[in-house]
Short mmCIF file of C-alpha atoms in Angstrom, two decimals:
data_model
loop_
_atom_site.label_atom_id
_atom_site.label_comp_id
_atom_site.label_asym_id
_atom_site.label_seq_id
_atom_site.Cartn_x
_atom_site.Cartn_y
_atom_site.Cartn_z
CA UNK H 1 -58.67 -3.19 56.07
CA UNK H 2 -61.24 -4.41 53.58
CA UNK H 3 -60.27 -1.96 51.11
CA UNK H 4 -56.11 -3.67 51.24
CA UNK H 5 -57.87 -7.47 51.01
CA UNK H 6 -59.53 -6.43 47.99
CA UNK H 7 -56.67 -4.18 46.68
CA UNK H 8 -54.36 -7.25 47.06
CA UNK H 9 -57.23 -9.70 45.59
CA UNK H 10 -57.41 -7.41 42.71
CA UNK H 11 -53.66 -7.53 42.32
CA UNK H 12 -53.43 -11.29 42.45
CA UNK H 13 -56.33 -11.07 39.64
CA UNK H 14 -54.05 -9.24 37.51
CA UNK H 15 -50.88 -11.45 38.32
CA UNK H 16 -52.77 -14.45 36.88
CA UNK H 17 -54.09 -13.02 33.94
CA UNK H 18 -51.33 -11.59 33.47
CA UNK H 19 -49.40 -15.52 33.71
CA UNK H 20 -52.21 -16.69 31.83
CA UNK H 21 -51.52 -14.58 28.84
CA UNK H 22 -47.94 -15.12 29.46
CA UNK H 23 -48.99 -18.79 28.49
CA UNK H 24 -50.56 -18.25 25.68
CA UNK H 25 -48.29 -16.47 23.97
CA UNK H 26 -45.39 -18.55 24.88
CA UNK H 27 -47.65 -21.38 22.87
CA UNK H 28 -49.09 -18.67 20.28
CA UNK H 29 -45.90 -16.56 19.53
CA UNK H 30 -46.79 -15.48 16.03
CA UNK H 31 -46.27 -11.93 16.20
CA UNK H 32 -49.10 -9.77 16.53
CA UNK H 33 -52.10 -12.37 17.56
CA UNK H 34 -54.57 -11.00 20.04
CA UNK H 35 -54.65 -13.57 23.36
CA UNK H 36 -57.70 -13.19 24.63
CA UNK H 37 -58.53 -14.94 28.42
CA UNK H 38 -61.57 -16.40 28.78
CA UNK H 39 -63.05 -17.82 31.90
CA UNK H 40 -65.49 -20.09 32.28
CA UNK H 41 -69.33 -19.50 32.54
CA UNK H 42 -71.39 -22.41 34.11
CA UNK H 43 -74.27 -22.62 32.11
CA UNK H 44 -77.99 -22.07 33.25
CA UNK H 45 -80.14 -23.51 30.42
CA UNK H 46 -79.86 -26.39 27.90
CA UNK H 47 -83.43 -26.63 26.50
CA UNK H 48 -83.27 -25.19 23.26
CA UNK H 49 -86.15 -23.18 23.44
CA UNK H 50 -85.57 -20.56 21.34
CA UNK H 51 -84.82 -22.17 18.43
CA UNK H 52 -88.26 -22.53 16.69
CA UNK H 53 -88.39 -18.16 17.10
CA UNK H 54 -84.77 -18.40 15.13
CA UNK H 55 -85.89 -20.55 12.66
CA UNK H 56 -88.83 -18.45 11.44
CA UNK H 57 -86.35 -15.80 10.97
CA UNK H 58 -83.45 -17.72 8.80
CA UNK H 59 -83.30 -17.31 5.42
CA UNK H 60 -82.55 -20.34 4.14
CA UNK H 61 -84.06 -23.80 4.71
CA UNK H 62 -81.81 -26.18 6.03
CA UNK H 63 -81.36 -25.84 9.80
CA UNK H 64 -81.29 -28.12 12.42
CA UNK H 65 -83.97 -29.63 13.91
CA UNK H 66 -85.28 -27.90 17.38
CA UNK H 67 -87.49 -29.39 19.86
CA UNK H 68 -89.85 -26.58 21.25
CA UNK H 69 -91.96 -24.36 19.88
CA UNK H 70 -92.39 -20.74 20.34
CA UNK H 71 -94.97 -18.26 18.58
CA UNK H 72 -93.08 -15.63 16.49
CA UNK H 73 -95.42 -11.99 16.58
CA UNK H 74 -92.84 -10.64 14.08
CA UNK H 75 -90.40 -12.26 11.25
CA UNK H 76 -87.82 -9.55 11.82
CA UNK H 77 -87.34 -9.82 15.45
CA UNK H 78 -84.92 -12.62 16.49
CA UNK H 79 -84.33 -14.08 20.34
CA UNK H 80 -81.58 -13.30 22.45
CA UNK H 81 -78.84 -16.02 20.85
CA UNK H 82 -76.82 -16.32 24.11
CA UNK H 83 -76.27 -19.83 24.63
CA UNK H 84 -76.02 -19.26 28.52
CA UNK H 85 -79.00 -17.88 29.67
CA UNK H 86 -82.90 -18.11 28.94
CA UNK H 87 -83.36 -14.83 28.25
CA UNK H 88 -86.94 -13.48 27.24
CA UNK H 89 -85.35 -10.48 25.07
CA UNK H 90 -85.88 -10.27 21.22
CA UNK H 91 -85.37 -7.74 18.69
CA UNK H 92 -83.39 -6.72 15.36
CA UNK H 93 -80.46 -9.01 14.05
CA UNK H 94 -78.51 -5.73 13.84
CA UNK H 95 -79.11 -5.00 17.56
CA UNK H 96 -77.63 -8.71 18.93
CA UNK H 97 -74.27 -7.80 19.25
CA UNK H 98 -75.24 -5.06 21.58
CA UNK H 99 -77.48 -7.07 23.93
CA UNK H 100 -75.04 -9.54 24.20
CA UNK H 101 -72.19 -7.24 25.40
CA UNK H 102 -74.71 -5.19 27.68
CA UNK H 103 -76.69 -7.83 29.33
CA UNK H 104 -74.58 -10.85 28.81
CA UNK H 105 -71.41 -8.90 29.03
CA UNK H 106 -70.04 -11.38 26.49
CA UNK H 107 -66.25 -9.54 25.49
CA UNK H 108 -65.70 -8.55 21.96
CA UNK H 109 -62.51 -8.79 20.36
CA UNK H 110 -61.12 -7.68 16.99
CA UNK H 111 -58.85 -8.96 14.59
CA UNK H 112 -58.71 -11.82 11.73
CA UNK H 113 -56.44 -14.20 14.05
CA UNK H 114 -57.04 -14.47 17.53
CA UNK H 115 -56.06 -16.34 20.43
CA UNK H 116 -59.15 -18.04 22.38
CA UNK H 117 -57.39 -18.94 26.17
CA UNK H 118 -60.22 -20.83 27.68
CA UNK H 119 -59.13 -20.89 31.83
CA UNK H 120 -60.34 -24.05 34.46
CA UNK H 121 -61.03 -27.06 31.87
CA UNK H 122 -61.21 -29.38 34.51
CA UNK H 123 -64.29 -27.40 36.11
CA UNK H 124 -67.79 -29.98 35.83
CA UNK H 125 -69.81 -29.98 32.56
CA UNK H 126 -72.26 -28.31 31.53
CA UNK H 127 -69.56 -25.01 31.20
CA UNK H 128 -69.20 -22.45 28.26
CA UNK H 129 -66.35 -20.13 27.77
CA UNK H 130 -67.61 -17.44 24.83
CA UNK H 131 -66.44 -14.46 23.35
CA UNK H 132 -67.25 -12.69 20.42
CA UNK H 133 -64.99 -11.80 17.65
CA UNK H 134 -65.32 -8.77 15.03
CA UNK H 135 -63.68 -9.49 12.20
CA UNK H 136 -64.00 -8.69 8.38
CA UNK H 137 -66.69 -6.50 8.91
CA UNK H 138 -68.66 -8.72 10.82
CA UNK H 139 -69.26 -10.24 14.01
CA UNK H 140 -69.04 -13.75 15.53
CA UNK H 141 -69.51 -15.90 18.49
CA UNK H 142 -67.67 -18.29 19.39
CA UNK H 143 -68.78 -21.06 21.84
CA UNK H 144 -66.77 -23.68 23.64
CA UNK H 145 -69.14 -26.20 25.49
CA UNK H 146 -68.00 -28.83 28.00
CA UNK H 147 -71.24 -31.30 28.02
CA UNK H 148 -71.65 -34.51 29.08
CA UNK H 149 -73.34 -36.41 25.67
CA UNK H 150 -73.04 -39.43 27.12
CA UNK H 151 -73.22 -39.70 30.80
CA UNK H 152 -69.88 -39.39 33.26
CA UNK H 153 -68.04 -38.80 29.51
CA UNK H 154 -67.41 -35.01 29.41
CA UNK H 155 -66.45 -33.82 26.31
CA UNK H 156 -65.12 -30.64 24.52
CA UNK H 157 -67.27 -28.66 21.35
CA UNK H 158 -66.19 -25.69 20.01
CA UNK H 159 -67.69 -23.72 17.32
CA UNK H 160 -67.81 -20.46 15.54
CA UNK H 161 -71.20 -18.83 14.56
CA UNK H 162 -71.84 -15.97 12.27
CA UNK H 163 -74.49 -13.02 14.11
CA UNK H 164 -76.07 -12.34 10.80
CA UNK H 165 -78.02 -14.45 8.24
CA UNK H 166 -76.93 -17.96 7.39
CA UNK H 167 -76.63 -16.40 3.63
CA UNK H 168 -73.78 -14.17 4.90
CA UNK H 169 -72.50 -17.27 7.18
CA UNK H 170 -71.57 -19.20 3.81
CA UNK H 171 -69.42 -16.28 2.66
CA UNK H 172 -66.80 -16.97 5.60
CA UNK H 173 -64.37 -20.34 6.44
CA UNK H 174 -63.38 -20.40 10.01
CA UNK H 175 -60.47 -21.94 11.79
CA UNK H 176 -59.90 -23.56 14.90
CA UNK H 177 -56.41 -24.83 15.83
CA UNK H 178 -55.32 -27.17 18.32
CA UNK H 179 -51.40 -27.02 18.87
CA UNK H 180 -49.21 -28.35 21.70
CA UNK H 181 -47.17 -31.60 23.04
CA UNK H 182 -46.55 -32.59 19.58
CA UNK H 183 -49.91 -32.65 18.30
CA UNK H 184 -51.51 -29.91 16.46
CA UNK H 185 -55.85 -30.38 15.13
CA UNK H 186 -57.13 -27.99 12.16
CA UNK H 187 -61.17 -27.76 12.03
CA UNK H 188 -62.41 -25.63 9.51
CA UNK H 189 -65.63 -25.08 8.59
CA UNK H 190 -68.08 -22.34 7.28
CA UNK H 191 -69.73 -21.05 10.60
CA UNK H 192 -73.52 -21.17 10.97
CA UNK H 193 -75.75 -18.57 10.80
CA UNK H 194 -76.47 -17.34 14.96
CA UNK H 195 -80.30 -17.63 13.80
CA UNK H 196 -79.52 -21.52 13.95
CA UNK H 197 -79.16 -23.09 17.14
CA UNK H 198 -76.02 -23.34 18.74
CA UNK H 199 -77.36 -26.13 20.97
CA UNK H 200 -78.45 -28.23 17.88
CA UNK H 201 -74.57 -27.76 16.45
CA UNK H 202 -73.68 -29.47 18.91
CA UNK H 203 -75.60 -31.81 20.20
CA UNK H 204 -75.07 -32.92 16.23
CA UNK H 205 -71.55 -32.58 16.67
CA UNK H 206 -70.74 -30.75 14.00
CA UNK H 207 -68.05 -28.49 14.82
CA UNK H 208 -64.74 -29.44 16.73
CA UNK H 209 -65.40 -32.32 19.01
CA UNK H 210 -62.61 -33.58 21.93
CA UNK H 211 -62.71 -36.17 24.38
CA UNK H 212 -61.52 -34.91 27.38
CA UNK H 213 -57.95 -37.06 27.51
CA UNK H 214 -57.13 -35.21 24.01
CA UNK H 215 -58.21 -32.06 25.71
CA UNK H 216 -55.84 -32.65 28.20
CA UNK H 217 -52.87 -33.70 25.74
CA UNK H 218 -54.12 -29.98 24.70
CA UNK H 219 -54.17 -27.82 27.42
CA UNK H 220 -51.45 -26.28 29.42
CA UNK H 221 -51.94 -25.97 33.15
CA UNK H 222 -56.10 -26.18 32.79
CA UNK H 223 -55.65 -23.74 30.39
CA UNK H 224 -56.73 -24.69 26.52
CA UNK H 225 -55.69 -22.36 23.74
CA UNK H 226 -57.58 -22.26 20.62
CA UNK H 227 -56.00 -20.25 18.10
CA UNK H 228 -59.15 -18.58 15.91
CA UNK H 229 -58.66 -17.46 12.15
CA UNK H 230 -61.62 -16.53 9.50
CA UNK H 231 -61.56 -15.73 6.20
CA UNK H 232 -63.80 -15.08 3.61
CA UNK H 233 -64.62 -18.65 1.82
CA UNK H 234 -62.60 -18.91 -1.58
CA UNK H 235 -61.18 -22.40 0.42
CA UNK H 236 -64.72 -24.74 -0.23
CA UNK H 237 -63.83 -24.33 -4.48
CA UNK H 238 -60.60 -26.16 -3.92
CA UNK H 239 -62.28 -28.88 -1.84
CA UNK H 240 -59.83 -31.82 -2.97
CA UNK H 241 -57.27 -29.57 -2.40
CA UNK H 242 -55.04 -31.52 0.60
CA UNK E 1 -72.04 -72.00 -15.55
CA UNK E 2 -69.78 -72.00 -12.14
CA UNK E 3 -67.19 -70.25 -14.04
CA UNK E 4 -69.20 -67.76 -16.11
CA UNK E 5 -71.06 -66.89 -12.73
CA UNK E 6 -67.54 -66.33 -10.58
CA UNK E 7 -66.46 -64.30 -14.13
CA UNK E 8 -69.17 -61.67 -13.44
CA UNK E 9 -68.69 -61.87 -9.88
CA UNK E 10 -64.98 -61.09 -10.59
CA UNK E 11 -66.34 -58.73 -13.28
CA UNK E 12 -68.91 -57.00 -10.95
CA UNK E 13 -66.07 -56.65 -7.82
CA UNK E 14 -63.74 -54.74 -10.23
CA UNK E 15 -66.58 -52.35 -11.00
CA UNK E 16 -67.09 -52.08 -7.78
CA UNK E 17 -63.87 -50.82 -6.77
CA UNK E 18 -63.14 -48.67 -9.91
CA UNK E 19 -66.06 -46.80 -9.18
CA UNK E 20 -64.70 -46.73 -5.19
CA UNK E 21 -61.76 -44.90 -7.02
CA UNK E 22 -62.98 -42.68 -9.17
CA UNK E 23 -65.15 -41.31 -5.74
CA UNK E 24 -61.97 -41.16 -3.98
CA UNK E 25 -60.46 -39.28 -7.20
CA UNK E 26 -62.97 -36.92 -7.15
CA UNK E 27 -62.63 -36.12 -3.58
CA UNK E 28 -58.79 -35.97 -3.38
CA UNK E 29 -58.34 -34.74 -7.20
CA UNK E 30 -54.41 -33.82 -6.36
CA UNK E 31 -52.67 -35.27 -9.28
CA UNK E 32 -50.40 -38.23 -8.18
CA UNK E 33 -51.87 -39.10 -4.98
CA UNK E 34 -52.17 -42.90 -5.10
CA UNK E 35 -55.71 -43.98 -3.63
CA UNK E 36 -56.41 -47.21 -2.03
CA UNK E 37 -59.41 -48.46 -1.08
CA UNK E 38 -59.39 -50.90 2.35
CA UNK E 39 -62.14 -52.69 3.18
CA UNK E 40 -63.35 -52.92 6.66
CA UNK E 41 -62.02 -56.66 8.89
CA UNK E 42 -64.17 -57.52 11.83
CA UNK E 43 -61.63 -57.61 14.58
CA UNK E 44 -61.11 -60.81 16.67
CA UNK E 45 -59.38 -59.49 19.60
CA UNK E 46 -59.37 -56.76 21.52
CA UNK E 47 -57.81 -57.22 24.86
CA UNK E 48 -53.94 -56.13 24.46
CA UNK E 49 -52.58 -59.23 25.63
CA UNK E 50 -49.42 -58.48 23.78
CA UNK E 51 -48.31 -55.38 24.87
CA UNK E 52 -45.91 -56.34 27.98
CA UNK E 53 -43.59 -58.37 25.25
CA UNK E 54 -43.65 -55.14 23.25
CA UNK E 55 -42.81 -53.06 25.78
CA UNK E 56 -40.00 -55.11 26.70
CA UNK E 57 -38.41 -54.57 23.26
CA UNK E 58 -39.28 -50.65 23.07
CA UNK E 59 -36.14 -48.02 24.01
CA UNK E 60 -38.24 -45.59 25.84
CA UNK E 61 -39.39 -45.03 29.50
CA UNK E 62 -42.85 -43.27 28.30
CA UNK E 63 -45.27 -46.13 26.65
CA UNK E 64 -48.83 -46.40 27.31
CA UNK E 65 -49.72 -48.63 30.51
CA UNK E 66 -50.81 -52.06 29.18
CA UNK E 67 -53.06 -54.69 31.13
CA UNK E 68 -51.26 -57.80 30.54
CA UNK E 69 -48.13 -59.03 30.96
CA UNK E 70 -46.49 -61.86 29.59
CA UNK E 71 -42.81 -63.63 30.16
CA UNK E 72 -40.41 -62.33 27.22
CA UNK E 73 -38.04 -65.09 26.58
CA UNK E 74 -35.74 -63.09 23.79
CA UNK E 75 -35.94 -59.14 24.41
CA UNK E 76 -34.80 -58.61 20.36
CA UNK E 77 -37.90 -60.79 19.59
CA UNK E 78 -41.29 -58.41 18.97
CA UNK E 79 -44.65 -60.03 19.49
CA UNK E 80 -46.95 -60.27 16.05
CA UNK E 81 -48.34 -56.37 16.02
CA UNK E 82 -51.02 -57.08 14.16
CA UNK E 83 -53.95 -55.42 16.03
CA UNK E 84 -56.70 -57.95 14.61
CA UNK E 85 -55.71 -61.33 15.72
CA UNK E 86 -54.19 -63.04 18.35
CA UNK E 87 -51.49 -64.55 16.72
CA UNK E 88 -48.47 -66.22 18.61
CA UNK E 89 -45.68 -64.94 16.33
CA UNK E 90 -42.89 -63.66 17.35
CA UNK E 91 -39.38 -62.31 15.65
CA UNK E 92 -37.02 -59.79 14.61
CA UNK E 93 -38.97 -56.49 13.85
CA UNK E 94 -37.24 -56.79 10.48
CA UNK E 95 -39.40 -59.05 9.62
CA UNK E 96 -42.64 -57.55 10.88
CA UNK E 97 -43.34 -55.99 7.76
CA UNK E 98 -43.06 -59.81 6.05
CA UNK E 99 -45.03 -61.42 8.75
CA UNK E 100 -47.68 -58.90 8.41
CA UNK E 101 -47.93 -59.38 4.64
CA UNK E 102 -47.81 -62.98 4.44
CA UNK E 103 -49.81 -64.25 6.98
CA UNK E 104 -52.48 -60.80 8.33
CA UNK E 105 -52.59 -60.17 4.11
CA UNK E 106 -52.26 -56.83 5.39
CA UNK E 107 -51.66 -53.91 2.00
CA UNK E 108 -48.11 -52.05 1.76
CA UNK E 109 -48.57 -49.21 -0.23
CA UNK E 110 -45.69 -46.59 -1.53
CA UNK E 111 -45.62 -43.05 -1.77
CA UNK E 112 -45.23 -39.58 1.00
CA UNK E 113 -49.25 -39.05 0.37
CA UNK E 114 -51.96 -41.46 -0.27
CA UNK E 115 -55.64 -41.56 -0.20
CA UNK E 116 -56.83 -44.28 2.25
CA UNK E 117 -60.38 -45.08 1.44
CA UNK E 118 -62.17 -46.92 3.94
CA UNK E 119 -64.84 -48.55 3.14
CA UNK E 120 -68.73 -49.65 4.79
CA UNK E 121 -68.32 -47.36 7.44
CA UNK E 122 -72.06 -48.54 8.62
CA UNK E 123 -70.60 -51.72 9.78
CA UNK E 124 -71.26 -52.47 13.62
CA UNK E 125 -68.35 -52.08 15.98
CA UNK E 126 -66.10 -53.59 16.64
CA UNK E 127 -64.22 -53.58 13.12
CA UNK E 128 -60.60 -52.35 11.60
CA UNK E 129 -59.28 -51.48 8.70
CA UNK E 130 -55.43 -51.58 8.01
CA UNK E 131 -52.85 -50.76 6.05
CA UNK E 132 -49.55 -50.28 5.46
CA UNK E 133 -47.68 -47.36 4.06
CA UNK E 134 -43.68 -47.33 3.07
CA UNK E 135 -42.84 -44.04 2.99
CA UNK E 136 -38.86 -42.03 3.52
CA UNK E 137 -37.24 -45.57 3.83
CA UNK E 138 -39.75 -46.51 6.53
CA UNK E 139 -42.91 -48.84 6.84
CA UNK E 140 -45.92 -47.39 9.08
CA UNK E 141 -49.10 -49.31 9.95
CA UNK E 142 -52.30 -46.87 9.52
CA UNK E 143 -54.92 -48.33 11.66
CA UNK E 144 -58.66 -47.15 11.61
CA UNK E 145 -61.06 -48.22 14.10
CA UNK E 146 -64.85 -48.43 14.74
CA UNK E 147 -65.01 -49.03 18.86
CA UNK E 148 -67.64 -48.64 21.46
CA UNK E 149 -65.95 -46.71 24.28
CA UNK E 150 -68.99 -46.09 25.63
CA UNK E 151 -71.73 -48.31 24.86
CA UNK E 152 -74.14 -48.12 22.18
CA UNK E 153 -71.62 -44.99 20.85
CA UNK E 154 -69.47 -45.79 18.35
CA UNK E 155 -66.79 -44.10 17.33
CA UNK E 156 -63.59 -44.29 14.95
CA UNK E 157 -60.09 -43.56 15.84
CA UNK E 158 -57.58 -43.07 13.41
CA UNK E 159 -53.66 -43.58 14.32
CA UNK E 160 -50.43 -44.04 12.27
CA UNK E 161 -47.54 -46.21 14.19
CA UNK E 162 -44.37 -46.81 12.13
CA UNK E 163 -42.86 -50.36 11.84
CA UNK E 164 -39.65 -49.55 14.21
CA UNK E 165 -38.30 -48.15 17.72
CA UNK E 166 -39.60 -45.15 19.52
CA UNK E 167 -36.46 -42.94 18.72
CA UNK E 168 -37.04 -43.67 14.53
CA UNK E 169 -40.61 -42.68 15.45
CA UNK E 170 -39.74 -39.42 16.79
CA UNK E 171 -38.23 -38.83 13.58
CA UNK E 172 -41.72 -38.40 11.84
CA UNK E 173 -44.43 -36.39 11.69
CA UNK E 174 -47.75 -37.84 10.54
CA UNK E 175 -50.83 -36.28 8.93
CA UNK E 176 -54.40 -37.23 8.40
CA UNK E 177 -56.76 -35.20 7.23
CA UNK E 178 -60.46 -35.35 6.11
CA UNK E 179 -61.91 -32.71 3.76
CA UNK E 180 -65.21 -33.00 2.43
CA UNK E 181 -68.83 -30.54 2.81
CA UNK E 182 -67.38 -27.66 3.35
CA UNK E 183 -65.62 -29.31 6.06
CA UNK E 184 -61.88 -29.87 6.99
CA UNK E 185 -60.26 -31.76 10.16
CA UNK E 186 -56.40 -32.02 10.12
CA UNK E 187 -54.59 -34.12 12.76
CA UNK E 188 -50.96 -33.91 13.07
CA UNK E 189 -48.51 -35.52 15.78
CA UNK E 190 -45.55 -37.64 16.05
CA UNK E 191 -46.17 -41.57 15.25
CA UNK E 192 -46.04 -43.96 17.99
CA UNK E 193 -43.53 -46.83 18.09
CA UNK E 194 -45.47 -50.65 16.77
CA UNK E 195 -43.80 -51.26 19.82
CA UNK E 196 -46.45 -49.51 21.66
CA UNK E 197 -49.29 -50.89 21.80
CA UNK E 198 -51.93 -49.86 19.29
CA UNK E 199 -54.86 -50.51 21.64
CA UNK E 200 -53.38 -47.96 24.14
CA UNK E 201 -53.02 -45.48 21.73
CA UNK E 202 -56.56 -46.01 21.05
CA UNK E 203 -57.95 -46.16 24.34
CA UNK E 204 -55.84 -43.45 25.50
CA UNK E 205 -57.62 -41.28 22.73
CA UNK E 206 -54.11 -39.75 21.46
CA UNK E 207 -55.41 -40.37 17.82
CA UNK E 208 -57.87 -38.82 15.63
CA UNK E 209 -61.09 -38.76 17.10
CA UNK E 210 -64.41 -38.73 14.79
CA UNK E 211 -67.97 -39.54 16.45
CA UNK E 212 -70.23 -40.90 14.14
CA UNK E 213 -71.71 -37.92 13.48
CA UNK E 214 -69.13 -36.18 11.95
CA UNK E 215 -67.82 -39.32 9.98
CA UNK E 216 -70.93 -39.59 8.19
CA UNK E 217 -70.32 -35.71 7.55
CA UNK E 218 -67.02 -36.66 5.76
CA UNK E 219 -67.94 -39.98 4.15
CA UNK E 220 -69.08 -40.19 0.79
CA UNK E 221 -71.45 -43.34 0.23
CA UNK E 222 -70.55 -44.99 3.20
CA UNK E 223 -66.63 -44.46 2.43
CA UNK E 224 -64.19 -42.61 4.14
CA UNK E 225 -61.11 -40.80 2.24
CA UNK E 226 -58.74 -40.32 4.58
CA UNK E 227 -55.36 -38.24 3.12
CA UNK E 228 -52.38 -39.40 4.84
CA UNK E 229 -49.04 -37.61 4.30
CA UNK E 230 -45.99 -38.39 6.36
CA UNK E 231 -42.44 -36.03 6.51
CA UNK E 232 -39.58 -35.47 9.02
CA UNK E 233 -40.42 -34.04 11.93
CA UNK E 234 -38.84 -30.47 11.45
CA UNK E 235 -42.84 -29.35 11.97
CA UNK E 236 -42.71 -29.79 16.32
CA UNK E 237 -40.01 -27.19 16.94
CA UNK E 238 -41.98 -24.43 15.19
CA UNK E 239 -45.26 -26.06 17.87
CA UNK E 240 -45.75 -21.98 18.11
CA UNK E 241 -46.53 -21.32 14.82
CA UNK E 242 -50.26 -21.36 13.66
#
């Protein structure tokens, strides 16, 4: 008997992704572009503790400002970058991608354009939905972050960060588009090295920001698709470029 | 002496405002897109006391809700749209575009694209600046604001509404878009009717969106260049394509 219930629950699972994906598509019908579902992960941590530990390890000087301090034994090792957990692993920038996937089981998807479906909107702040993407040789996380900045004021960030060195990070442009009910919002930006903190993104808002009645305007049924696009960074030259 | 003294004031003010251009230039270097520099107006009213009387007059169901409502003696007469004053105009909304001329001194500018070039960002909350833009045989009112939606937050909302009925808004597809520091944020939708009520579409947050943050990001020197672009709305029935 318990084996039908969860036969039939696993059933249903695959009836609504399956509407889900339906959804997106019927939004995001370009030919070809990967939908990719992504439910919601309520977060654990917002201290950004491991910052200090990423810092030591960036190449280049500018970063954001974190609040704790960590002792680094050794330049090359970086902290687990997950943005949802506390996690006390570090090790190799080459060896990031892995960890997440294993013990974060964060998907990865490939492909230049992609379709971010980000499921239950309306579930209480603080919430992430992340995936990684793998794309022009390299790989990136992207992280969208209900938070309450300013108390009973929930509001939407979403952005794109490079796992790799913030030198390689200037070499892309990523995209995030916003497109439905008449309304359609571009962000573009060159995504930040993972050895910065994602926390300090956006708690400086830097990235793509929403207040949760646009987010609404956005999404479809609690669902919000974010179509995803990166390319390598020829776009910053032609700055006045409208 | 009085006179040489307001000669070099003139003097100095011209300066002043070539040099605002020549940033503005340098930002939005397409050749042929006509730059105008608006300077900020702290706004005297901000309760939409006005809004029932345009609702009255609009020809669509769907308007924003409004908080006041006021007897309408002449349902082809608009209230004064101007969204810095309380004024107790009314007429034909022929003559808007006049009225707002004459007595709110409010800019018309020509052209498909321009370069709107706000400037002293810095100043407190609450505070406007306003043009207008005639553009494909129509006039639209580009309104930028500075607000406190939630205390001690300020933030700026951006929203284009053209100078006629719902139905010739639907017509229209507006554009604003920011580009500066390796940074770009497009918004696209459909204009809303002057007949709506600006401070809706402002509270409502169907507009752009910037927190301070990310204005100072974009603005140069305490300006903001703001491209604005308007077309026929052919753009909404291709919403799918990204």
């Amino acid at each position: 008997m318990l084996f039908f219930t969860q036969c039939f629950g696993a059933v249903l699972d695959l009836i609504h992704l399956r509407f889900q994906h339906y959804k997106a598509k019927r939004v995001f019908s370009a030919a070809g572009q990967l939908v990719c579902v992504v439910n919601p992960t309520h977060s654990l941590k917002y201290a950004p503790t491991r910052c200090a530990a990423a810092q030591a390890s960036a190449e280049q000087g500018v970063l954001p400002p974190c609040h704790h301090h960590e002792a680094v034994h050794d330049p090359q090792l970086v902290p687990c970058t997950c943005p949802l957990f506390s996690c006390p692993w570090e090790g190799h920038l080459e060896v990031v991608v892995s960890h997440l996937r294993q013990t974060h089981r964060i998907n990865i998807l490939q492909g230049a354009e992609i379709v971010f479906l980000a499921t239950d909107m309306h579930l209480p702040a603080p919430t992430d939905w992340i995936i990684m993407h793998s794309c022009l040789g390299h790989q990136f996380l992207l992280v969208l972050r209900k938070q309450e900045k300013y108390e009973g004021h929930p509001q939407f960030f979403a952005t794109m960060m490079l796992i790799g060195t913030p030198t390689q990070a200037n070499n892309f442009t990523y995209r995030l588009e916003l497109n439905r009910n008449q309304r359609r919002l571009k962000w573009e930006a060159t995504p930040r090295s993972i050895l910065e903190c994602v926390d300090s993104v956006i708690s400086d808002g830097d990235c793509l920001v929403l207040n949760t009645s646009l987010a609404q305007l956005f999404s479809d049924n609690g669902s919000l698709a974010i179509g995803i696009a990166i390319t390598t960074s020829k776009v910053h030259s032609s700055e006045a470029e409208m």
